[in-house]
Coordinates of C-alpha atoms in Angstrom, one line a residue:
Chain A
M1 CA -0.1 0.0 0.1
T2 CA 1.7 3.7 -0.7
M3 CA 1.2 6.1 1.9
K4 CA -2.8 7.1 2.3
E5 CA -3.2 10.6 4.2
I6 CA -6.0 10.8 5.8
R7 CA -7.4 14.8 7.6
F8 CA -10.2 15.1 10.1
H9 CA -12.7 17.5 10.1
G10 CA -14.8 18.3 13.0
R11 CA -15.7 20.4 16.5
G12 CA -14.1 20.5 19.0
G13 CA -15.6 18.0 21.9
Q14 CA -16.9 15.7 19.1
G15 CA -13.7 13.6 19.4
A16 CA -11.7 14.5 15.9
V17 CA -8.6 13.9 17.4
T18 CA -8.9 10.9 19.2
A19 CA -10.9 9.5 16.2
A20 CA -7.2 10.4 14.2
K21 CA -5.4 8.7 16.7
M22 CA -8.2 5.7 17.4
V23 CA -7.1 5.1 13.6
A24 CA -3.5 5.4 13.9
S25 CA -3.5 2.2 16.4
A26 CA -6.1 0.6 13.8
G27 CA -3.6 0.5 11.2
A28 CA -0.8 -0.7 13.4
E29 CA -3.3 -2.7 14.7
E30 CA -2.6 -4.6 10.7
G31 CA 1.1 -4.4 11.1
M32 CA 1.3 -0.4 9.3
Y33 CA 3.4 2.1 10.2
V34 CA 1.6 5.4 11.6
A35 CA 1.6 9.0 12.6
S36 CA -1.2 11.0 13.6
F37 CA -1.3 14.4 14.8
P38 CA -4.1 17.3 15.3
M39 CA -3.5 21.2 14.9
Y40 CA -5.5 23.6 17.4
G41 CA -4.4 26.6 19.0
F42 CA -6.6 27.1 22.5
E43 CA -8.8 24.2 23.3
R44 CA -12.0 25.4 22.8
R45 CA -15.6 23.2 22.1
G46 CA -17.0 23.6 19.0
M47 CA -14.4 25.6 17.5
P48 CA -13.6 23.3 14.4
V49 CA -10.7 20.8 14.7
V50 CA -8.6 19.9 12.0
A51 CA -6.6 16.1 12.9
F52 CA -4.2 13.9 10.1
T53 CA -3.4 10.3 10.3
R54 CA -0.6 8.6 7.9
L55 CA -0.5 5.0 7.4
D56 CA 2.2 3.4 5.4
D57 CA 3.9 0.0 4.9
K58 CA 7.3 1.8 5.2
P59 CA 8.4 4.3 7.6
I60 CA 6.9 7.9 7.9
H61 CA 9.4 10.4 8.6
E62 CA 7.3 13.5 7.4
K63 CA 6.2 16.1 10.4
T64 CA 3.8 18.2 8.1
Q65 CA 0.2 18.4 8.5
I66 CA -1.7 16.7 5.6
Y67 CA -2.2 18.8 2.3
T68 CA -3.3 16.6 -0.8
P69 CA -5.4 14.0 1.7
D70 CA -6.6 10.4 0.3
C71 CA -9.1 10.7 2.4
L72 CA -11.4 12.7 5.1
M73 CA -13.2 12.1 7.5
I74 CA -16.1 15.3 8.4
I75 CA -17.1 14.2 11.9
D76 CA -20.1 17.7 11.8
P77 CA -22.0 17.8 8.8
S78 CA -22.2 21.3 9.2
L79 CA -18.0 21.3 8.4
L80 CA -19.4 20.3 5.1
N81 CA -19.4 23.8 2.9
L82 CA -16.9 25.3 5.0
K83 CA -14.7 26.4 3.1
G84 CA -11.2 24.8 2.8
V85 CA -12.3 21.6 4.0
F86 CA -11.5 19.7 0.2
D87 CA -8.8 22.1 -0.4
G88 CA -6.1 19.2 -2.0
F89 CA -8.2 16.7 -2.5
K90 CA -6.8 13.6 -4.2
A91 CA -8.7 12.7 -7.4
G92 CA -10.0 9.2 -6.1
G93 CA -10.5 10.6 -2.9
V94 CA -12.4 9.1 0.0
L95 CA -14.9 10.4 1.8
I96 CA -16.0 9.7 5.7
L97 CA -19.3 11.7 6.4
N98 CA -21.4 11.9 9.7
S99 CA -25.0 12.5 8.1
S100 CA -28.9 11.1 8.3
R101 CA -28.9 12.2 5.1
P102 CA -27.6 10.4 1.9
L103 CA -25.5 12.6 -0.1
E104 CA -26.8 13.6 -3.2
K105 CA -23.9 15.2 -5.3
A106 CA -20.3 15.1 -4.9
P107 CA -19.2 17.4 -3.2
S108 CA -15.9 17.2 -5.2
E109 CA -15.4 16.5 -8.4
N110 CA -12.3 14.2 -7.0
L111 CA -14.6 12.5 -4.9
E112 CA -14.5 8.9 -5.8
K113 CA -16.0 6.9 -2.9
S114 CA -18.5 8.2 -0.3
G115 CA -19.1 6.3 3.4
V116 CA -22.0 8.1 5.0
V117 CA -23.8 7.2 8.1
D118 CA -25.8 8.9 10.6
A119 CA -23.0 8.3 13.6
T120 CA -24.4 10.9 15.9
G121 CA -28.0 9.0 15.6
I122 CA -26.4 5.6 16.0
A123 CA -23.7 7.3 18.5
L124 CA -27.0 8.8 20.6
D125 CA -28.1 5.2 20.5
E126 CA -25.3 3.3 21.8
I127 CA -23.8 5.3 23.6
G128 CA -26.3 7.9 25.1
R129 CA -23.9 11.2 24.3
D130 CA -23.1 12.4 20.7
I131 CA -19.5 11.6 20.3
P132 CA -19.9 10.0 16.9
N133 CA -15.9 9.0 16.6
T134 CA -15.8 5.2 17.1
C135 CA -18.8 5.0 14.7
L136 CA -17.0 7.2 11.8
I137 CA -13.9 4.4 12.0
G138 CA -16.7 1.8 12.1
A139 CA -17.8 3.2 8.3
M140 CA -13.9 4.6 7.9
A141 CA -13.1 0.7 7.6
A142 CA -16.5 -0.8 5.9
T143 CA -15.7 2.2 3.0
T144 CA -12.0 2.1 2.4
G145 CA -10.4 -1.6 3.2
W146 CA -6.7 -0.1 4.6
F147 CA -8.1 -2.3 8.2
S148 CA -10.4 -4.4 9.4
L149 CA -13.3 -4.1 12.1
D150 CA -11.6 -6.4 14.0
A151 CA -8.4 -3.9 14.1
V152 CA -10.9 -0.8 15.2
K153 CA -12.5 -3.4 17.6
N154 CA -9.2 -4.0 19.4
C155 CA -7.5 -0.9 19.3
L156 CA -10.3 0.9 20.8
S157 CA -9.8 -0.9 24.3
E158 CA -6.4 0.7 24.2
Y159 CA -8.6 4.2 24.7
L160 CA -11.6 2.5 26.3
G161 CA -13.2 0.3 28.8
G162 CA -15.4 -1.4 30.8
E163 CA -19.1 0.0 29.6
V164 CA -18.0 3.2 27.4
L165 CA -15.6 0.5 25.8
E166 CA -18.5 -1.9 24.8
K167 CA -20.2 0.6 24.1
N168 CA -18.6 2.2 21.5
I169 CA -17.2 -1.0 19.9
R170 CA -21.3 -1.2 19.0
S171 CA -20.9 2.0 18.1
A172 CA -18.0 1.0 15.8
T173 CA -19.9 -1.9 14.7
R174 CA -23.0 -0.2 13.5
G175 CA -21.0 2.2 11.7
Y176 CA -19.3 -0.7 9.6
Q177 CA -22.7 -1.9 8.9
E178 CA -25.0 0.8 8.2
A179 CA -22.4 3.0 6.0
E180 CA -24.2 4.0 3.0
V181 CA -21.1 3.2 0.0
Q182 CA -21.1 4.8 -2.3
T183 CA -19.2 4.9 -5.7
W184 CA -18.8 8.2 -7.7
G185 CA -17.9 8.4 -11.6
S186 CA -15.5 10.4 -13.0
Chain B
M1 CA -4.0 3.3 30.7
T2 CA -3.2 -0.5 31.0
V3 CA 0.7 -0.4 32.1
Q4 CA 3.2 -3.6 31.7
L5 CA 6.5 -3.1 32.3
D6 CA 7.7 -5.7 29.5
K7 CA 8.4 -5.0 26.3
Q8 CA 5.8 -3.8 24.6
S9 CA 4.8 -1.8 21.4
K10 CA 1.9 1.1 21.5
V11 CA 0.9 4.1 19.8
I12 CA 1.6 6.6 22.1
T13 CA 2.1 10.5 22.0
G14 CA 5.7 11.9 22.3
N15 CA 4.4 13.2 25.5
A16 CA 3.6 9.9 26.6
A17 CA 6.8 8.5 25.6
A18 CA 8.8 11.4 27.4
A19 CA 6.5 10.1 30.6
Y20 CA 7.1 6.2 29.7
A21 CA 11.1 7.1 29.6
A22 CA 11.0 8.6 32.5
M23 CA 9.3 6.0 34.3
L24 CA 10.7 3.3 33.4
C25 CA 14.0 4.8 35.1
R26 CA 12.5 4.4 38.5
P27 CA 13.0 8.4 39.6
D28 CA 12.6 9.3 43.4
V29 CA 11.4 12.3 43.4
V30 CA 9.3 14.1 40.4
A31 CA 7.6 17.2 40.7
A32 CA 6.5 19.2 37.5
Y33 CA 3.2 21.8 36.8
P34 CA 1.3 21.4 34.0
I35 CA 1.4 23.4 30.9
T36 CA 0.1 23.2 27.3
P37 CA 1.5 21.0 25.5
Q38 CA 3.7 19.6 27.7
S39 CA 0.6 18.6 30.1
E40 CA -0.1 15.2 29.1
V41 CA 3.3 14.4 30.7
V42 CA 2.7 14.9 34.0
E43 CA -0.7 14.4 33.6
Q44 CA 0.2 10.6 32.8
L45 CA 3.4 10.2 35.4
A46 CA 0.8 11.0 38.0
R47 CA -1.6 8.4 36.9
F48 CA 1.6 6.1 36.7
H49 CA 2.0 7.1 40.4
A50 CA -1.9 6.9 40.9
N51 CA -1.9 3.2 39.8
G52 CA 1.7 2.1 42.1
V53 CA 3.0 1.5 38.8
L54 CA 5.5 4.8 39.6
D55 CA 7.0 4.6 42.7
C56 CA 8.5 7.7 43.5
E57 CA 8.1 11.2 45.9
Y58 CA 5.4 12.7 43.6
V59 CA 5.6 16.4 44.4
P60 CA 2.7 18.2 43.2
V61 CA 3.9 22.1 43.1
E62 CA 2.0 24.9 42.3
G63 CA 4.8 26.6 39.3
E64 CA 7.4 25.8 37.6
N65 CA 9.7 27.8 39.9
S66 CA 8.9 25.4 42.8
A67 CA 9.2 22.3 40.3
Q68 CA 12.6 23.4 39.2
N69 CA 13.4 24.1 43.0
V70 CA 12.1 20.8 44.4
V71 CA 14.0 18.6 42.2
C72 CA 16.8 20.7 42.4
G73 CA 17.1 20.1 46.2
A74 CA 16.2 16.4 46.0
S75 CA 18.8 15.5 43.6
M76 CA 21.3 17.5 45.9
A77 CA 20.2 14.5 48.8
G78 CA 21.3 11.8 46.4
G79 CA 18.0 11.9 44.7
R80 CA 17.3 10.5 41.1
T81 CA 14.8 13.4 39.5
F82 CA 12.8 14.4 36.6
T83 CA 10.7 17.1 35.5
A84 CA 8.8 18.9 32.5
T85 CA 8.4 22.1 31.7
S86 CA 7.6 24.2 28.6
S87 CA 7.2 27.9 27.6
Y88 CA 6.5 29.8 30.3
G89 CA 7.0 27.6 32.9
L90 CA 10.9 26.8 31.7
V91 CA 11.2 31.4 32.2
Y92 CA 9.3 30.9 35.1
M93 CA 12.2 28.8 36.4
Y94 CA 15.2 30.2 34.8
D95 CA 17.0 31.2 38.5
A96 CA 16.3 28.3 39.3
L97 CA 18.3 26.4 36.1
F98 CA 21.0 28.5 37.3
N99 CA 20.7 27.2 40.4
T100 CA 20.6 23.6 39.7
A101 CA 23.4 23.5 37.2
G102 CA 26.2 25.9 39.3
Y103 CA 24.9 23.1 42.2
R104 CA 26.1 20.2 39.5
A105 CA 22.8 18.7 40.1
P106 CA 21.8 16.0 37.6
V107 CA 18.5 16.6 37.5
V108 CA 16.9 14.8 33.7
M109 CA 13.8 17.5 32.9
V110 CA 12.0 17.5 29.4
N111 CA 11.3 20.8 27.4
V112 CA 8.2 20.9 24.8
N113 CA 9.4 23.9 22.3
R114 CA 6.9 26.0 22.9
E115 CA 7.0 30.2 21.9
P116 CA 7.8 32.0 24.8
P117 CA 6.5 34.8 26.7
G118 CA 6.1 38.3 24.3
I119 CA 3.4 37.6 21.8
H120 CA 0.7 34.9 23.5
A121 CA 1.8 32.1 21.3
V122 CA 0.4 28.7 22.1
C123 CA 2.3 27.2 19.4
S124 CA 5.6 25.5 18.5
G125 CA 9.1 27.3 18.3
Q126 CA 12.5 26.8 19.3
Q127 CA 13.4 29.7 20.9
D128 CA 12.5 29.1 24.7
M129 CA 15.5 26.3 24.9
I130 CA 17.5 29.1 22.7
S131 CA 16.7 31.4 25.8
T132 CA 18.6 29.0 28.3
R133 CA 21.2 28.4 26.2
D134 CA 23.6 30.0 28.9
T135 CA 22.0 28.4 32.1
G136 CA 24.8 25.4 32.5
W137 CA 22.4 23.1 31.1
V138 CA 23.0 20.7 28.3
Q139 CA 20.5 20.4 25.4
L140 CA 20.1 18.0 23.5
I141 CA 16.6 18.0 20.5
A142 CA 14.5 14.8 19.8
E143 CA 13.1 14.6 16.2
S144 CA 10.2 11.6 16.4
C145 CA 8.5 9.7 19.6
Q146 CA 10.9 7.5 19.5
E147 CA 13.5 9.4 20.3
I148 CA 12.2 10.8 22.7
L149 CA 11.7 8.0 24.6
D150 CA 15.4 6.7 23.8
T151 CA 16.7 10.2 24.1
V152 CA 15.1 10.4 28.3
I153 CA 16.9 7.4 29.2
Q154 CA 20.1 8.2 27.7
G155 CA 19.6 11.8 29.3
F156 CA 19.7 10.2 32.9
R157 CA 22.9 8.2 32.0
L158 CA 24.5 11.6 31.0
A159 CA 23.4 13.6 33.6
E160 CA 24.5 11.4 36.4
D161 CA 27.5 9.9 34.7
H162 CA 30.3 10.7 37.3
D163 CA 32.5 12.7 35.2
I164 CA 29.7 15.0 33.9
Q165 CA 27.1 15.6 37.1
L166 CA 25.1 17.8 35.2
P167 CA 21.5 18.7 34.2
V168 CA 20.0 18.1 30.9
M169 CA 17.0 19.1 29.6
I170 CA 15.7 17.1 26.7
N171 CA 13.9 19.2 24.0
Y172 CA 11.2 18.4 21.7
D173 CA 8.8 20.4 19.4
G174 CA 6.0 20.8 20.8
Y175 CA 2.3 20.0 18.7
Y176 CA 4.4 18.5 15.7
L177 CA 5.9 16.0 18.5
S178 CA 4.2 16.3 21.9
Y179 CA 0.8 15.4 20.3
L180 CA 2.4 13.1 17.5
A181 CA 1.1 9.6 17.7
E182 CA 3.2 6.8 16.5
S183 CA 4.5 3.1 17.5
V184 CA 6.8 3.6 19.9
E185 CA 8.9 0.7 21.0
I186 CA 8.9 0.4 25.2
P187 CA 11.9 -1.2 26.7
A188 CA 11.4 -3.6 29.4
I189 CA 11.8 -1.9 33.3
E190 CA 14.9 -4.6 33.3
D191 CA 16.6 -4.0 30.5
V192 CA 16.6 -0.3 31.8
D193 CA 18.2 -0.8 34.7
K194 CA 20.6 -2.9 32.9
Y195 CA 21.3 0.0 30.8
L196 CA 21.5 2.9 34.2
E197 CA 23.1 0.0 36.5
V198 CA 26.5 1.4 34.9
L199 CA 26.5 3.8 37.5
K200 CA 26.1 2.1 40.1
S201 CA 29.6 0.8 39.4
Q202 CA 31.3 4.8 39.7
P203 CA 31.9 6.5 43.1
Q204 CA 29.0 7.9 44.9
R205 CA 28.4 12.0 43.4
P206 CA 29.1 14.2 47.2
R207 CA 25.3 15.0 48.6
L208 CA 23.8 16.4 51.5
I209 CA 23.3 14.4 54.7
P210 CA 21.7 15.7 57.6
G211 CA 24.6 16.1 60.6
Q212 CA 27.4 16.0 57.7
S213 CA 28.6 19.5 56.8
I214 CA 29.2 20.1 53.3
G215 CA 29.4 23.5 51.3
C216 CA 27.0 23.5 48.4
G217 CA 25.4 27.3 47.2
S218 CA 27.5 29.0 49.4
H219 CA 29.4 32.0 48.4
G220 CA 31.8 31.6 45.3
M221 CA 33.5 34.5 45.5
G222 CA 36.8 35.4 43.4
M223 CA 39.0 32.6 42.6
G224 CA 36.1 30.0 44.8
Y225 CA 33.5 31.0 41.5
V226 CA 36.2 31.2 39.2
E227 CA 37.5 27.5 39.8
L228 CA 33.6 26.3 40.1
R229 CA 33.0 27.7 36.9
R230 CA 36.1 26.3 35.8
R231 CA 34.6 23.0 36.4
H232 CA 31.7 23.0 35.2
M233 CA 32.5 24.0 31.7
D234 CA 35.2 21.4 31.5
A235 CA 32.1 18.9 32.7
M236 CA 30.3 20.5 29.6
E237 CA 33.6 20.2 27.1
R238 CA 33.0 15.8 28.8
V239 CA 29.5 15.8 28.0
K240 CA 30.1 15.9 23.8
A241 CA 32.1 12.8 23.9
K242 CA 30.0 11.1 26.3
V243 CA 26.8 11.7 24.1
D244 CA 28.5 9.7 21.8
D245 CA 29.9 6.6 24.3
I246 CA 26.1 6.9 25.6
D247 CA 24.3 6.7 22.2
A248 CA 27.2 3.5 21.1
S249 CA 25.6 1.9 24.4
F250 CA 22.2 2.6 24.1
A251 CA 22.6 0.3 20.3
E252 CA 24.1 -2.1 22.0
S253 CA 21.3 -2.7 24.6
F254 CA 18.1 -1.8 22.6
G255 CA 19.2 -1.7 19.4
R256 CA 19.0 2.3 18.3
S257 CA 20.9 4.7 17.8
Y258 CA 20.9 8.3 17.1
G259 CA 24.6 9.0 15.8
G260 CA 25.5 11.0 19.3
Q261 CA 26.0 14.6 19.2
V262 CA 25.1 15.2 15.0
E263 CA 23.5 12.8 13.0
T264 CA 24.8 13.0 8.7
Y265 CA 21.9 11.6 6.4
R266 CA 23.7 11.4 3.3
A267 CA 25.9 14.1 3.9
E268 CA 29.5 12.2 2.4
D269 CA 29.5 13.2 -0.6
A270 CA 27.1 16.1 -0.8
D271 CA 28.2 19.0 -2.4
I272 CA 25.7 21.1 -0.1
V273 CA 24.2 20.6 3.3
L274 CA 21.2 21.8 5.6
V275 CA 21.5 21.2 9.3
T276 CA 17.8 20.8 10.9
S277 CA 17.2 20.0 14.1
G278 CA 13.8 18.2 15.7
S279 CA 10.7 17.0 14.2
V280 CA 11.5 18.9 10.8
T281 CA 14.1 17.1 10.3
G282 CA 12.2 14.4 9.5
T283 CA 10.3 16.1 7.0
A284 CA 13.8 17.0 5.3
R285 CA 14.8 13.1 4.9
T286 CA 12.2 13.1 2.1
V287 CA 12.8 16.3 0.4
V288 CA 16.6 15.1 0.3
D289 CA 15.5 11.6 -1.0
A290 CA 13.4 13.2 -3.6
R291 CA 16.1 16.1 -4.8
R292 CA 18.7 12.8 -5.0
E293 CA 16.7 10.9 -7.1
A294 CA 16.7 13.9 -9.1
G295 CA 20.5 13.9 -9.4
L296 CA 21.1 17.1 -6.9
K297 CA 23.8 16.2 -4.1
V298 CA 22.8 17.0 -1.0
G299 CA 22.5 15.8 2.5
L300 CA 21.1 16.6 5.8
V301 CA 23.2 17.8 9.2
K302 CA 20.6 16.6 12.3
L303 CA 21.8 19.0 15.2
R304 CA 21.0 16.4 18.4
L305 CA 23.2 18.3 20.9
F306 CA 22.8 21.7 20.9
R307 CA 24.6 22.6 24.6
P308 CA 27.3 21.5 24.5
F309 CA 27.7 22.5 21.0
P310 CA 29.4 19.6 18.6
V311 CA 32.2 22.2 17.8
Q312 CA 34.1 19.5 16.2
Q313 CA 31.5 16.7 15.1
L314 CA 29.6 19.7 13.3
S315 CA 32.8 20.8 11.8
E316 CA 33.5 17.6 10.1
A317 CA 30.0 17.0 8.3
L318 CA 30.1 20.5 6.6
K319 CA 34.2 20.1 5.8
G320 CA 34.5 20.6 2.2
K321 CA 30.9 21.2 1.2
K322 CA 29.9 24.1 -1.6
A323 CA 26.9 26.1 1.1
I324 CA 25.3 25.5 3.8
G325 CA 21.9 26.5 5.2
V326 CA 20.9 26.5 8.7
L327 CA 17.2 26.0 9.4
D328 CA 16.2 27.7 12.7
R329 CA 12.4 27.8 14.8
S330 CA 13.9 30.8 16.2
I331 CA 15.2 34.2 16.0
G332 CA 18.5 35.5 17.5
F333 CA 18.3 39.4 17.6
G334 CA 21.3 41.6 17.0
W335 CA 23.0 39.1 14.7
N336 CA 19.2 38.7 12.2
C337 CA 19.4 35.7 11.8
G338 CA 18.8 32.1 13.2
P339 CA 20.7 31.4 16.2
I340 CA 22.0 27.9 15.9
F341 CA 23.2 29.7 12.2
M342 CA 24.7 32.1 14.2
E343 CA 27.0 29.4 16.6
T344 CA 27.2 27.0 13.2
K345 CA 28.7 30.3 11.4
A346 CA 31.1 30.1 14.3
L347 CA 32.8 27.3 12.8
A348 CA 34.3 29.0 9.5
S349 CA 37.9 28.7 11.0
Q350 CA 37.2 25.1 10.7
I351 CA 35.2 24.3 7.5
G352 CA 36.3 27.5 5.7
I353 CA 34.6 30.3 3.9
V354 CA 31.8 29.0 1.9
P355 CA 28.2 30.5 1.6
M356 CA 26.4 30.4 4.5
L357 CA 22.5 30.8 4.4
S358 CA 20.1 31.4 8.1
F359 CA 16.6 30.1 7.1
I360 CA 13.7 30.8 9.7
D361 CA 11.0 28.8 9.3
G362 CA 8.1 27.1 12.0
L363 CA 7.9 29.9 14.1
A364 CA 4.4 29.7 16.0
N365 CA 3.1 26.1 14.6
M366 CA 3.8 27.6 11.0
D367 CA 4.5 24.3 9.3
I368 CA 8.1 24.1 8.0
T369 CA 6.6 22.0 4.8
K370 CA 8.3 20.2 1.7
E371 CA 8.5 23.1 -0.2
H372 CA 9.3 25.0 2.3
I373 CA 12.8 22.8 2.6
D374 CA 12.6 22.5 -1.4
T375 CA 12.6 26.2 -1.5
M376 CA 15.8 26.1 0.9
I377 CA 17.9 23.6 -1.4
D378 CA 17.4 25.6 -3.8
A379 CA 18.0 28.7 -2.6
I380 CA 21.8 27.1 -0.7
Y381 CA 22.2 25.0 -4.0
D382 CA 22.2 28.7 -6.1
A383 CA 24.8 30.0 -3.9
S384 CA 27.1 27.4 -4.5
Q385 CA 27.3 28.1 -7.8
G386 CA 28.5 31.0 -7.2
K387 CA 25.0 32.7 -7.5
D388 CA 24.5 36.0 -5.1
Y389 CA 22.5 35.3 -2.2
Q390 CA 20.6 37.0 0.7
E391 CA 22.2 35.4 4.0
T392 CA 18.8 35.4 5.8
T393 CA 15.4 34.4 4.4
W394 CA 12.0 33.7 6.2
L395 CA 9.6 31.7 5.6
P396 CA 6.7 31.2 4.5

């Protein structure tokens, strides 16, 4: 696999930073080299947050932010129309979107595959709080195939424990099963 | 987070790597105060302590000045000590930094590089480290999460070495490394014990013992002061070779090494080189690889030791090059260039007069992109071809 660069867009408090790290851990579970970091100034709830994850078969040396993502995860649907979200989106790109409605038109001409899931609804059902990140990681596994659902489940235990872990595993599994995967013509 | 003490590989941040390393070295006393982007180090150490994994005196101080004084005192009493800080915290312990170094107390500290006060920037930058370069501390700079962990372990071995007895500050970029999660190999605690065991066979360093008289921090006027300063300087000179030795023996124990004082990357046969430090070195490696592929003989020299300055090693790495660039993530007032550039330029009598270019980039979290590194390499190349060049360039 050539290097995959993933950019996460969320709002402070939704778990974008943790999602980026969890995806790195899932990649590591699959034996890949991984690197992930967020970029923000002051930590504030509700502020747009960006985080980055790289996955590769080879050691990853670059420490820069991601400008030409292979994949975008949009954790807050209101960010879909935010200026700059699709900047540098590579041709053949994959979009993972939290939305209760299906994607009617491609938000970028470079979009090849999308995985849409109502992660907020599922998170409210399963976890009881609007923490949609683990559900979207399940959707990412289903849409990209870069790592398995088992890798996601295993890595979650690094971050969560007890009942919360169980709830998030259910949320991730539903994300994997319920993601509406769609291919876009080019 | 569950903690095992066996060898394991884990996806952790640079901050967590620092905390794991400190824990594995079994400090007697930890005192630290949280500050962005270092807080996770303190949180993780507190968690280790609360879980019983870290058996030490954990002192939750009310500020960084106290933190430094606590670890200095504990170190003077013979303990192994650790603290962590950043930016405002580092300058808040400025007087205490001189004391710790002057008392020759072998404290190990991580400093997570962040812009210092003046313009309130909760952002990465090396100015905090630069501003404490003459406090008498050893200063090392790490490039990756694994190197943070390994350098902290090496740091204890260096600080407490009988020939050295100096405090050691391990620096790494805030945000770009503090929050970067990578797969890190965490060694077994017994292997770290073994690596540090050599310290036990050395003569005991002087320590404060109740009821016994010992002079420290007393008045050293005139020749007394001069003598102690001279000894401090001599110890600092010994650090250079010791850093190489300790890194080499780390490789024997753990299979990883970092070149000691400086690492050269594709620099031996290079016509032009770029000098870097910290996280950007990783990015620069990928750009050097791409430019080599395109036929340009460019190399990289990574500065790992900043204090003492690796005069000999760096001169050897730079000798014979047609042009040299130095990348700084801070500024040097008065000389209109970057501080590491300024010090590298002082090697001219050893390496000869060639074009030298200062690049100031990455202040306040600004990303040092591959395009920036390409711009630097182009400018160094043009200068090597005899074209006019400007000494100091600000990017972006």
